[in-house]
């Protein structure tokens, strides 16, 4: 068929959405026609059944859809329980606000902050770490760093992220609201303490975070737990205000004091939930790095080296996006699993 055919075949193998859709047409996975409107039921079934065979962006969307559906179901069940127990009518009489309205209010409050933080994440990360974005490489090291990120991003099927270096102890992070315009940054300490293969593994880990849509997923999780913190704090505050402080009409001081205390307590519990989800995504990112490099050994070596180093501190706003974290007695609040567990997971996957 000639060199031109080989080039076309190579382009079809790239993990881009368009190419994936073309493969789907050839394999009979997707229906034909503009927008595949001829069989919406089959499209939806294919979307959930293809699993690991689906393109990365579809797997990310599947997680988001399932996650939102689960939480909407939780909210629906909670609303039904409140109605059956008559608590929604009690709240309406006492505060003038129904539980449905309170849920809506809580969702707005809970998600607004999380979404704004996500949209500002790149700007805040650059400002808080003093990261220098490489627009034009000034050295062989910067050229290698940019080209390595470019190669990994192509393998992952995402747009080329901004690449940055910042002064600090060994660490790295990825952030950004959109997978095709993210930011990947590494510290000078990490570049100085690792060889190229280990740095490449760390970069693969961060690229996997972007490709998996982890920043968006964690934002959704944060928004949901924020919603329940706001909602439950006010429900408990209303109950305590009536039952303990005997407020008969409106809300008294007991309500506001209880809401503040409950938001602190529930907020701490919510942080543990978010941290747990964050730890699970680290295992997926480690696996992604091993897949991009074709071998888990570089990631294992990078983790072992990190295990012998003092990890560099990251600002709280992007701490969950780093490559490592301190655990110890605060393990429940740690955004990263112990390095030993991550190494064991990679070795178990490779049969080592």
GROMACS .gro file of C-alpha atoms in nm, residues 11-12 14-36 43 50 53-58:
model
   33
   11UNK     CA    1  -0.270   0.822   1.259
   12UNK     CA    2  -0.565   0.590   1.315
   14UNK     CA    3  -0.342   0.753   1.792
   15UNK     CA    4  -0.568   0.757   2.102
   16UNK     CA    5  -0.769   1.060   1.988
   17UNK     CA    6  -1.147   1.082   2.024
   18UNK     CA    7  -1.200   1.102   1.647
   19UNK     CA    8  -0.982   0.800   1.581
   20UNK     CA    9  -1.156   0.608   1.857
   21UNK     CA   10  -1.490   0.689   1.704
   22UNK     CA   11  -1.370   0.570   1.363
   23UNK     CA   12  -1.250   0.243   1.515
   24UNK     CA   13  -1.590   0.211   1.680
   25UNK     CA   14  -1.762   0.247   1.344
   26UNK     CA   15  -1.540  -0.018   1.186
   27UNK     CA   16  -1.587  -0.264   1.470
   28UNK     CA   17  -1.961  -0.214   1.483
   29UNK     CA   18  -1.947  -0.078   1.839
   30UNK     CA   19  -2.111   0.251   1.752
   31UNK     CA   20  -2.404   0.304   1.518
   32UNK     CA   21  -2.371   0.502   1.199
   33UNK     CA   22  -2.524   0.830   1.098
   34UNK     CA   23  -2.480   1.191   1.209
   35UNK     CA   24  -2.444   1.203   1.584
   36UNK     CA   25  -2.533   0.830   1.600
   43UNK     CA   26  -2.508   0.407   2.227
   50UNK     CA   27  -1.704  -0.112   2.673
   53UNK     CA   28  -1.177  -0.089   2.586
   54UNK     CA   29  -1.332   0.257   2.566
   55UNK     CA   30  -1.118   0.566   2.497
   56UNK     CA   31  -0.981   0.746   2.803
   57UNK     CA   32  -1.221   1.039   2.771
   58UNK     CA   33  -1.520   0.802   2.765
   0.00000   0.00000   0.00000
